[in-house]
Amino acid sequence: MKAAPALLCLALLLAVTAAPAATTRYTVKNRRIEPNQPLAVALQGAGLPPEQVGAVVSALEGVFDFRKSRVGDQFRLVLREGELDFFGYRQSAVDEWQVRRDGERYVGSKRTIEVEKQVALVTLDITHSLYMAAVTAGEDPAIGMALADVFAWDIDFYRDVRQGDRARALVEKFVSKGRLLRYGEVLAASYQGGAVGTKRVFRYELPDGRPSFFQEDGASARKAFLKSPLKYAHVTSSFGSRFHPVLQYVKAHNGVDYAASIGTPVWAVADGLVTVAANTGAGGNTVCLRHTNGFETCYLHLSRFGQGVRSGARVSQKQVIALSGNTGRSTGPHLHYALKRNGQYVNPLNQNFPRTEPLPKHLLADFRGKVSSLASQLDAVSVANAHAGN
C-alpha cells in the first residue's frame, strides 16, 4: 500500500525538523605560569597560534602589567571551533583579568569583584596549637600569625601555649560573596593562658598616624625586645652546656636553637644597628645587631640576608632581616639565636624587658573613649561563651 503524496511530504518534513542541529565544539585549557615563562610563551605552550597570542597581548596592553606576572598564576583558554573565544587570567581571589571576543576583535578588561569589609569576633579554644585552634574554629590559620604578631612582646606561641588557653580577636575581614579573602587589622585581642595569664591589647592610632597596641590602662603593649626572633618557634637546644652534635664533645651553647625550615622569615627582636652581615664560617651566614643599653643579638646559619641588611645599616623591630637556613656547621635547618649584655652571653629565654613609653596623659581620654566599645565586644564574647557552656 503506497502512502499518499501528502502524508509522504509530511513525513519528510518531520524528519528534517527532528534532525539534530550541528553542535558548537568548545575546548577549555587550564594552565599555570611556570618559572622563567613570560605570558606570551605560556600561551604558545598552551597551543595558541601566534596571531591569537598577539591578539591577547594587545588586548591587555594598558590593562595588565605583564611585569607583574608571577609563577603559579592561573589562566584559562576557551576555544570555539579552534578559535580563541575567551581568555581569563587569575592572580588572586580579587585580581582577575579577561579577554573576550567581540566580533573580529578582542577586548581586555580587569574583572570587577565586590569586596566587603566586616569586623568580626574570632574565638580560638586551644587544645593542641594556635594553628589547629584556627582550623577547628573554621578560620584561616593566618589569624594565628596575626595574633602572634600582636602578642609578640609577651607570648612565645610555641613555648607558652597550653591546652585550655583561649584567644580572642576583634578583626577586620575582607569578604567576597561570603568567602573570606584575607584578614585586615586586628583591632583588639585577648589571650587567657595557663602560663602567661591574661593579656588584652587594643589598636590605637597615634596623632602622627602611626598605629600601635596598648593595654587597657594606656600602658604600651610593646617592649624593647620581642620574645622570639620567629613568629612560631620550637626550641631544640637551650642555653647552656650541651653535647655538640658535630664536634662530639660537651661545649658551651651560648644561645638558643629553633627548628625552622629553610626560608622561614627571621625578624629583628629590637631596633638596632647591623654590625655583621656575612658568612662567619662555623656560624654560616650571620647577622649581628647592636642595640641600646649594651645589648647585642646574633642570628646564625641563615640562607639569605634581608633586603638592605648590611653592615652599618639600621633595622627596626619586627623587620625581616634574613631567612633561616642550614649554612655553616649545622646538622640540619635551624636558627641559632644569641643574646649578649655588656659583652657577656645571657639566656634569651629568661629575660624580662621593660615596656616602652605609655600613652601620653593628654591622649588617655580619647584612647579610653575609643577602646571602651572594643573592650565591650571582647567581653560580650566571654559572656556568650559562658552561657553556651551552662
Short mmCIF file of C-alpha atoms in Angstrom, two decimals:
data_model
loop_
_atom_site.label_atom_id
_atom_site.label_comp_id
_atom_site.label_asym_id
_atom_site.label_seq_id
_atom_site.Cartn_x
_atom_site.Cartn_y
_atom_site.Cartn_z
CA MET A 1 0.00 0.00 0.00
CA LYS A 2 1.53 3.26 -1.11
CA ALA A 3 1.47 6.34 1.12
CA ALA A 4 -0.49 9.28 -0.14
CA PRO A 5 1.67 12.09 -1.52
CA ALA A 6 0.51 14.49 1.26
CA LEU A 7 1.44 12.05 4.02
CA LEU A 8 4.83 11.40 2.40
CA CYS A 9 5.61 15.13 2.31
CA LEU A 10 4.57 15.47 5.97
CA ALA A 11 6.86 12.59 6.96
CA LEU A 12 9.80 14.13 5.14
CA LEU A 13 9.15 17.50 6.79
CA LEU A 14 9.07 15.93 10.28
CA ALA A 15 12.30 14.04 9.58
CA VAL A 16 14.11 17.22 8.59
CA THR A 17 12.75 19.10 11.62
CA ALA A 18 13.81 16.34 14.03
CA ALA A 19 17.36 16.12 12.66
CA PRO A 20 19.85 17.26 15.39
CA ALA A 21 21.39 20.71 14.88
CA ALA A 22 25.15 20.86 14.46
CA THR A 23 26.76 21.45 17.93
CA THR A 24 29.44 24.06 18.52
CA ARG A 25 32.68 22.48 19.71
CA TYR A 26 34.36 24.16 22.71
CA THR A 27 37.77 23.34 24.16
CA VAL A 28 38.87 24.54 27.58
CA LYS A 29 42.53 24.63 28.67
CA ASN A 30 43.65 25.46 32.22
CA ARG A 31 47.32 26.28 32.76
CA ARG A 32 49.73 27.95 35.22
CA ILE A 33 52.68 30.26 34.64
CA GLU A 34 55.91 28.28 35.01
CA PRO A 35 59.32 29.61 36.15
CA ASN A 36 61.03 31.91 33.60
CA GLN A 37 57.92 31.86 31.43
CA PRO A 38 56.52 35.16 30.11
CA LEU A 39 52.79 35.18 29.40
CA ALA A 40 53.27 35.09 25.62
CA VAL A 41 55.46 31.99 25.92
CA ALA A 42 52.91 30.35 28.24
CA LEU A 43 50.15 30.99 25.69
CA GLN A 44 52.22 29.47 22.90
CA GLY A 45 52.95 26.49 25.14
CA ALA A 46 49.20 26.01 25.58
CA GLY A 47 48.86 25.67 21.81
CA LEU A 48 47.54 29.11 20.93
CA PRO A 49 48.56 30.22 17.42
CA PRO A 50 50.99 33.18 17.23
CA GLU A 51 48.42 35.58 15.75
CA GLN A 52 45.99 34.89 18.62
CA VAL A 53 48.79 35.22 21.18
CA GLY A 54 49.45 38.67 19.73
CA ALA A 55 45.74 39.50 19.92
CA VAL A 56 45.60 38.61 23.63
CA VAL A 57 48.74 40.60 24.44
CA SER A 58 47.45 43.62 22.51
CA ALA A 59 44.06 43.46 24.24
CA LEU A 60 45.72 43.50 27.67
CA GLU A 61 48.12 46.38 26.99
CA GLY A 62 47.32 49.19 29.41
CA VAL A 63 45.05 46.85 31.38
CA PHE A 64 47.52 44.36 32.84
CA ASP A 65 51.17 44.98 33.73
CA PHE A 66 52.95 41.97 32.23
CA ARG A 67 55.94 42.58 34.52
CA LYS A 68 53.73 41.55 37.46
CA SER A 69 53.05 38.11 36.03
CA ARG A 70 54.11 35.58 38.67
CA VAL A 71 54.96 31.90 38.80
CA GLY A 72 51.82 29.96 39.70
CA ASP A 73 49.35 32.46 38.24
CA GLN A 74 46.44 30.63 36.62
CA PHE A 75 44.98 31.22 33.18
CA ARG A 76 42.19 29.67 31.12
CA LEU A 77 41.67 29.48 27.38
CA VAL A 78 38.24 28.78 25.90
CA LEU A 79 38.40 27.89 22.20
CA ARG A 80 35.33 27.78 19.97
CA GLU A 81 35.87 25.66 16.89
CA GLY A 82 39.61 26.08 17.44
CA GLU A 83 39.41 29.89 17.63
CA LEU A 84 40.05 31.78 20.89
CA ASP A 85 36.74 32.89 22.39
CA PHE A 86 37.78 33.78 25.96
CA PHE A 87 40.97 34.23 27.99
CA GLY A 88 40.97 34.54 31.80
CA TYR A 89 43.98 35.32 33.99
CA ARG A 90 43.86 34.97 37.80
CA GLN A 91 46.43 36.06 40.38
CA SER A 92 44.21 36.00 43.46
CA ALA A 93 40.60 35.93 44.53
CA VAL A 94 40.32 39.66 43.76
CA ASP A 95 42.79 40.06 40.89
CA GLU A 96 41.45 38.69 37.61
CA TRP A 97 41.75 39.86 34.01
CA GLN A 98 39.76 38.80 30.95
CA VAL A 99 39.95 38.98 27.18
CA ARG A 100 36.67 38.42 25.31
CA ARG A 101 35.98 38.14 21.62
CA ASP A 102 33.84 40.96 20.24
CA GLY A 103 33.18 40.25 16.58
CA GLU A 104 36.53 40.32 14.82
CA ARG A 105 38.44 41.93 17.69
CA TYR A 106 39.41 41.07 21.27
CA VAL A 107 38.73 43.33 24.26
CA GLY A 108 40.67 43.13 27.52
CA SER A 109 39.46 44.23 30.97
CA LYS A 110 40.02 43.69 34.68
CA ARG A 111 37.17 41.84 36.29
CA THR A 112 35.36 43.85 38.95
CA ILE A 113 34.94 41.88 42.16
CA GLU A 114 32.93 43.32 45.02
CA VAL A 115 34.77 43.13 48.35
CA GLU A 116 33.09 43.87 51.68
CA LYS A 117 34.97 44.78 54.85
CA GLN A 118 33.47 43.35 58.02
CA VAL A 119 34.51 43.48 61.65
CA ALA A 120 34.19 40.04 63.23
CA LEU A 121 34.88 38.37 66.54
CA VAL A 122 37.08 35.29 66.40
CA THR A 123 37.42 32.90 69.33
CA LEU A 124 40.08 30.18 69.36
CA ASP A 125 39.97 27.46 72.02
CA ILE A 126 43.37 25.81 72.10
CA THR A 127 43.71 22.06 72.53
CA HIS A 128 46.97 21.47 70.64
CA SER A 129 48.20 24.60 68.86
CA LEU A 130 47.04 28.00 67.69
CA TYR A 131 47.08 26.67 64.12
CA MET A 132 44.75 23.77 64.91
CA ALA A 133 42.52 26.02 67.01
CA ALA A 134 42.02 28.28 63.97
CA VAL A 135 41.19 25.32 61.72
CA THR A 136 38.75 23.90 64.29
CA ALA A 137 37.03 27.29 64.55
CA GLY A 138 36.59 27.40 60.76
CA GLU A 139 39.05 30.27 60.41
CA ASP A 140 42.02 30.71 58.12
CA PRO A 141 45.23 29.79 60.03
CA ALA A 142 46.54 33.24 59.05
CA ILE A 143 44.65 34.58 62.09
CA GLY A 144 47.19 32.71 64.21
CA MET A 145 50.02 34.61 62.52
CA ALA A 146 48.20 37.88 63.15
CA LEU A 147 47.82 37.09 66.85
CA ALA A 148 51.46 36.01 67.08
CA ASP A 149 52.33 39.45 65.70
CA VAL A 150 50.10 41.32 68.17
CA PHE A 151 51.37 39.43 71.23
CA ALA A 152 54.99 39.09 70.08
CA TRP A 153 56.31 41.01 73.12
CA ASP A 154 54.57 38.83 75.71
CA ILE A 155 53.88 35.37 74.30
CA ASP A 156 56.09 32.80 72.62
CA PHE A 157 53.46 30.83 70.71
CA TYR A 158 55.44 27.64 70.89
CA ARG A 159 56.74 27.59 74.47
CA ASP A 160 53.93 29.46 76.26
CA VAL A 161 50.82 27.83 74.76
CA ARG A 162 48.91 25.37 76.96
CA GLN A 163 45.89 23.16 76.42
CA GLY A 164 42.81 25.07 77.55
CA ASP A 165 44.16 28.51 76.60
CA ARG A 166 41.77 30.81 74.75
CA ALA A 167 42.48 33.60 72.29
CA ARG A 168 40.01 36.17 71.01
CA ALA A 169 40.36 38.83 68.36
CA LEU A 170 38.20 41.60 67.01
CA VAL A 171 39.50 41.64 63.46
CA GLU A 172 38.69 43.09 60.05
CA LYS A 173 37.66 40.54 57.43
CA PHE A 174 37.61 41.21 53.71
CA VAL A 175 34.87 39.05 52.20
CA SER A 176 33.63 38.44 48.64
CA LYS A 177 30.40 36.50 48.04
CA GLY A 178 30.51 35.18 51.56
CA ARG A 179 34.08 33.88 51.20
CA LEU A 180 36.95 35.17 53.33
CA LEU A 181 39.66 36.71 51.17
CA ARG A 182 42.01 37.93 53.91
CA TYR A 183 42.18 39.44 57.35
CA GLY A 184 42.78 43.13 57.86
CA GLU A 185 43.81 44.85 61.06
CA VAL A 186 43.44 43.26 64.48
CA LEU A 187 41.53 45.94 66.41
CA ALA A 188 41.61 44.26 69.81
CA ALA A 189 42.75 40.93 71.18
CA SER A 190 42.84 38.97 74.39
CA TYR A 191 44.67 35.83 75.45
CA GLN A 192 43.91 33.75 78.55
CA GLY A 193 46.77 31.35 79.15
CA GLY A 194 47.82 28.91 81.81
CA ALA A 195 51.44 30.02 81.50
CA VAL A 196 51.12 33.72 80.64
CA GLY A 197 47.92 34.76 82.41
CA THR A 198 45.51 37.19 80.78
CA LYS A 199 46.67 39.65 78.13
CA ARG A 200 44.43 42.28 76.49
CA VAL A 201 45.62 44.77 73.89
CA PHE A 202 43.94 47.41 71.74
CA ARG A 203 44.96 49.05 68.49
CA TYR A 204 45.15 52.85 68.67
CA GLU A 205 46.28 55.33 66.05
CA LEU A 206 48.62 57.99 67.40
CA PRO A 207 48.31 61.65 66.31
CA ASP A 208 51.13 61.22 63.77
CA GLY A 209 49.16 58.39 62.09
CA ARG A 210 51.25 55.52 63.46
CA PRO A 211 49.19 52.64 64.86
CA SER A 212 50.35 50.84 67.97
CA PHE A 213 48.95 48.48 70.61
CA PHE A 214 48.26 49.43 74.21
CA GLN A 215 46.85 47.77 77.28
CA GLU A 216 43.54 48.97 78.67
CA ASP A 217 45.21 51.36 81.12
CA GLY A 218 47.28 53.00 78.38
CA ALA A 219 50.48 51.05 79.04
CA SER A 220 52.30 50.09 75.85
CA ALA A 221 51.99 46.51 74.60
CA ARG A 222 55.44 46.94 73.10
CA LYS A 223 58.67 46.02 74.84
CA ALA A 224 62.24 46.81 73.91
CA PHE A 225 62.70 43.17 72.77
CA LEU A 226 60.42 40.53 71.29
CA LYS A 227 60.05 37.15 72.99
CA SER A 228 61.39 35.30 69.94
CA PRO A 229 63.07 36.02 66.56
CA LEU A 230 60.47 33.80 64.86
CA LYS A 231 56.68 34.02 64.96
CA TYR A 232 56.40 30.30 65.69
CA ALA A 233 59.48 28.65 67.13
CA HIS A 234 60.28 25.21 68.52
CA VAL A 235 63.31 25.27 70.81
CA THR A 236 65.52 22.29 70.00
CA SER A 237 68.53 23.26 72.10
CA SER A 238 68.52 25.58 75.10
CA PHE A 239 71.13 27.92 76.52
CA GLY A 240 73.99 26.30 78.48
CA SER A 241 76.36 23.33 78.15
CA ARG A 242 75.43 20.54 75.77
CA PHE A 243 76.94 17.65 73.81
CA HIS A 244 77.74 19.18 70.43
CA PRO A 245 76.23 17.02 67.62
CA VAL A 246 79.01 17.83 65.13
CA LEU A 247 82.11 18.24 67.32
CA GLN A 248 81.10 15.27 69.53
CA TYR A 249 82.06 16.76 72.89
CA VAL A 250 80.41 18.84 75.63
CA LYS A 251 80.57 22.51 74.69
CA ALA A 252 79.02 25.72 75.96
CA HIS A 253 75.91 26.59 73.93
CA ASN A 254 75.78 30.38 74.02
CA GLY A 255 72.32 30.75 72.56
CA VAL A 256 69.07 29.03 71.68
CA ASP A 257 68.40 26.82 68.66
CA TYR A 258 65.00 26.95 66.99
CA ALA A 259 63.74 24.38 64.49
CA ALA A 260 62.94 26.31 61.32
CA SER A 261 62.62 25.15 57.74
CA ILE A 262 64.85 26.85 55.18
CA GLY A 263 63.35 30.19 54.16
CA THR A 264 61.49 30.97 57.40
CA PRO A 265 61.45 34.77 57.97
CA VAL A 266 63.69 35.91 60.84
CA TRP A 267 62.88 39.28 62.36
CA ALA A 268 64.93 41.71 64.42
CA VAL A 269 63.91 41.38 68.06
CA ALA A 270 64.65 45.07 68.63
CA ASP A 271 65.71 48.24 66.84
CA GLY A 272 69.41 48.12 66.14
CA LEU A 273 72.49 48.68 64.01
CA VAL A 274 73.84 45.87 61.82
CA THR A 275 77.40 45.08 62.87
CA VAL A 276 77.79 41.79 60.96
CA ALA A 277 76.10 40.57 57.78
CA ALA A 278 78.47 37.96 56.38
CA ASN A 279 79.47 34.31 56.34
CA THR A 280 81.33 33.60 59.58
CA GLY A 281 82.48 30.05 58.88
CA ALA A 282 81.03 27.74 61.52
CA GLY A 283 78.11 30.12 62.04
CA GLY A 284 77.35 30.22 58.32
CA ASN A 285 75.56 33.30 57.10
CA THR A 286 75.26 35.50 60.18
CA VAL A 287 73.60 38.78 61.12
CA CYS A 288 74.52 40.59 64.34
CA LEU A 289 72.80 43.68 65.68
CA ARG A 290 73.85 46.22 68.30
CA HIS A 291 71.01 47.58 70.44
CA THR A 292 70.69 50.14 73.22
CA ASN A 293 71.75 49.53 76.84
CA GLY A 294 74.65 47.26 75.91
CA PHE A 295 72.62 44.51 74.22
CA GLU A 296 73.65 42.61 71.08
CA THR A 297 71.87 39.84 69.18
CA CYS A 298 73.17 37.39 66.58
CA TYR A 299 71.28 35.14 64.15
CA LEU A 300 73.25 32.22 62.61
CA HIS A 301 73.01 29.55 59.86
CA LEU A 302 70.88 31.81 57.62
CA SER A 303 70.09 31.06 53.99
CA ARG A 304 69.72 34.68 52.85
CA PHE A 305 70.04 38.20 54.20
CA GLY A 306 67.08 40.56 54.13
CA GLN A 307 66.85 43.41 51.67
CA GLY A 308 69.16 46.25 52.65
CA VAL A 309 70.66 44.31 55.57
CA ARG A 310 74.38 45.07 55.52
CA SER A 311 77.00 46.25 57.99
CA GLY A 312 76.20 49.79 59.14
CA ALA A 313 72.51 49.65 58.22
CA ARG A 314 69.80 50.38 60.79
CA VAL A 315 66.92 47.96 61.23
CA SER A 316 63.62 48.18 63.09
CA GLN A 317 61.99 45.78 65.50
CA LYS A 318 59.96 43.15 63.57
CA GLN A 319 61.83 43.92 60.34
CA VAL A 320 62.66 40.72 58.44
CA ILE A 321 66.46 40.72 58.48
CA ALA A 322 67.06 37.26 56.99
CA LEU A 323 65.66 33.86 56.10
CA SER A 324 66.61 30.83 58.17
CA GLY A 325 68.82 28.18 56.61
CA ASN A 326 71.36 25.41 57.09
CA THR A 327 74.70 27.10 56.43
CA GLY A 328 77.96 26.69 58.35
CA ARG A 329 78.49 23.97 60.96
CA SER A 330 74.94 22.70 61.09
CA THR A 331 73.29 19.28 61.28
CA GLY A 332 70.01 20.47 59.76
CA PRO A 333 67.87 23.53 59.04
CA HIS A 334 67.55 25.71 62.14
CA LEU A 335 68.17 29.16 63.57
CA HIS A 336 70.75 29.81 66.29
CA TYR A 337 69.87 32.95 68.24
CA ALA A 338 72.26 34.51 70.74
CA LEU A 339 71.90 37.47 73.11
CA LYS A 340 74.73 39.40 74.77
CA ARG A 341 74.55 42.01 77.50
CA ASN A 342 77.66 44.12 78.04
CA GLY A 343 79.70 41.59 76.07
CA GLN A 344 78.53 38.52 78.05
CA TYR A 345 76.21 35.85 76.68
CA VAL A 346 72.89 35.60 78.55
CA ASN A 347 69.93 33.25 78.22
CA PRO A 348 67.42 34.87 75.83
CA LEU A 349 64.56 32.82 77.28
CA ASN A 350 64.62 34.21 80.81
CA GLN A 351 64.98 37.92 80.12
CA ASN A 352 62.29 40.35 81.28
CA PHE A 353 62.47 43.54 79.27
CA PRO A 354 60.59 46.73 80.24
CA ARG A 355 57.74 48.11 78.19
CA THR A 356 58.20 51.16 76.01
CA GLU A 357 56.66 54.53 76.84
CA PRO A 358 52.92 54.52 77.74
CA LEU A 359 50.38 56.76 76.07
CA PRO A 360 50.86 60.43 76.94
CA LYS A 361 48.34 61.58 79.55
CA HIS A 362 46.67 64.04 77.19
CA LEU A 363 45.67 61.13 74.89
CA LEU A 364 44.20 58.88 77.59
CA ALA A 365 40.65 60.28 77.42
CA ASP A 366 40.48 59.81 73.64
CA PHE A 367 42.02 56.35 73.92
CA ARG A 368 39.56 55.19 76.60
CA GLY A 369 36.62 56.52 74.62
CA LYS A 370 37.62 54.55 71.53
CA VAL A 371 38.67 51.42 73.41
CA SER A 372 35.54 51.07 75.57
CA SER A 373 33.47 49.79 72.62
CA LEU A 374 36.17 47.31 71.61
CA ALA A 375 36.52 46.08 75.18
CA SER A 376 32.75 45.57 75.42
CA GLN A 377 32.76 43.44 72.31
CA LEU A 378 35.56 41.24 73.64
CA ASP A 379 33.65 40.89 76.92
CA ALA A 380 30.46 40.06 75.02
CA VAL A 381 32.20 37.03 73.52
CA SER A 382 33.18 35.95 77.01
CA VAL A 383 29.58 36.25 78.27
CA ALA A 384 28.23 34.39 75.24
CA ASN A 385 30.65 31.55 75.69
CA ALA A 386 29.91 31.39 79.40
CA HIS A 387 26.17 30.99 78.69
CA ALA A 388 26.90 28.41 75.99
CA GLY A 389 28.79 26.29 78.49
CA ASN A 390 25.89 26.26 81.03
#
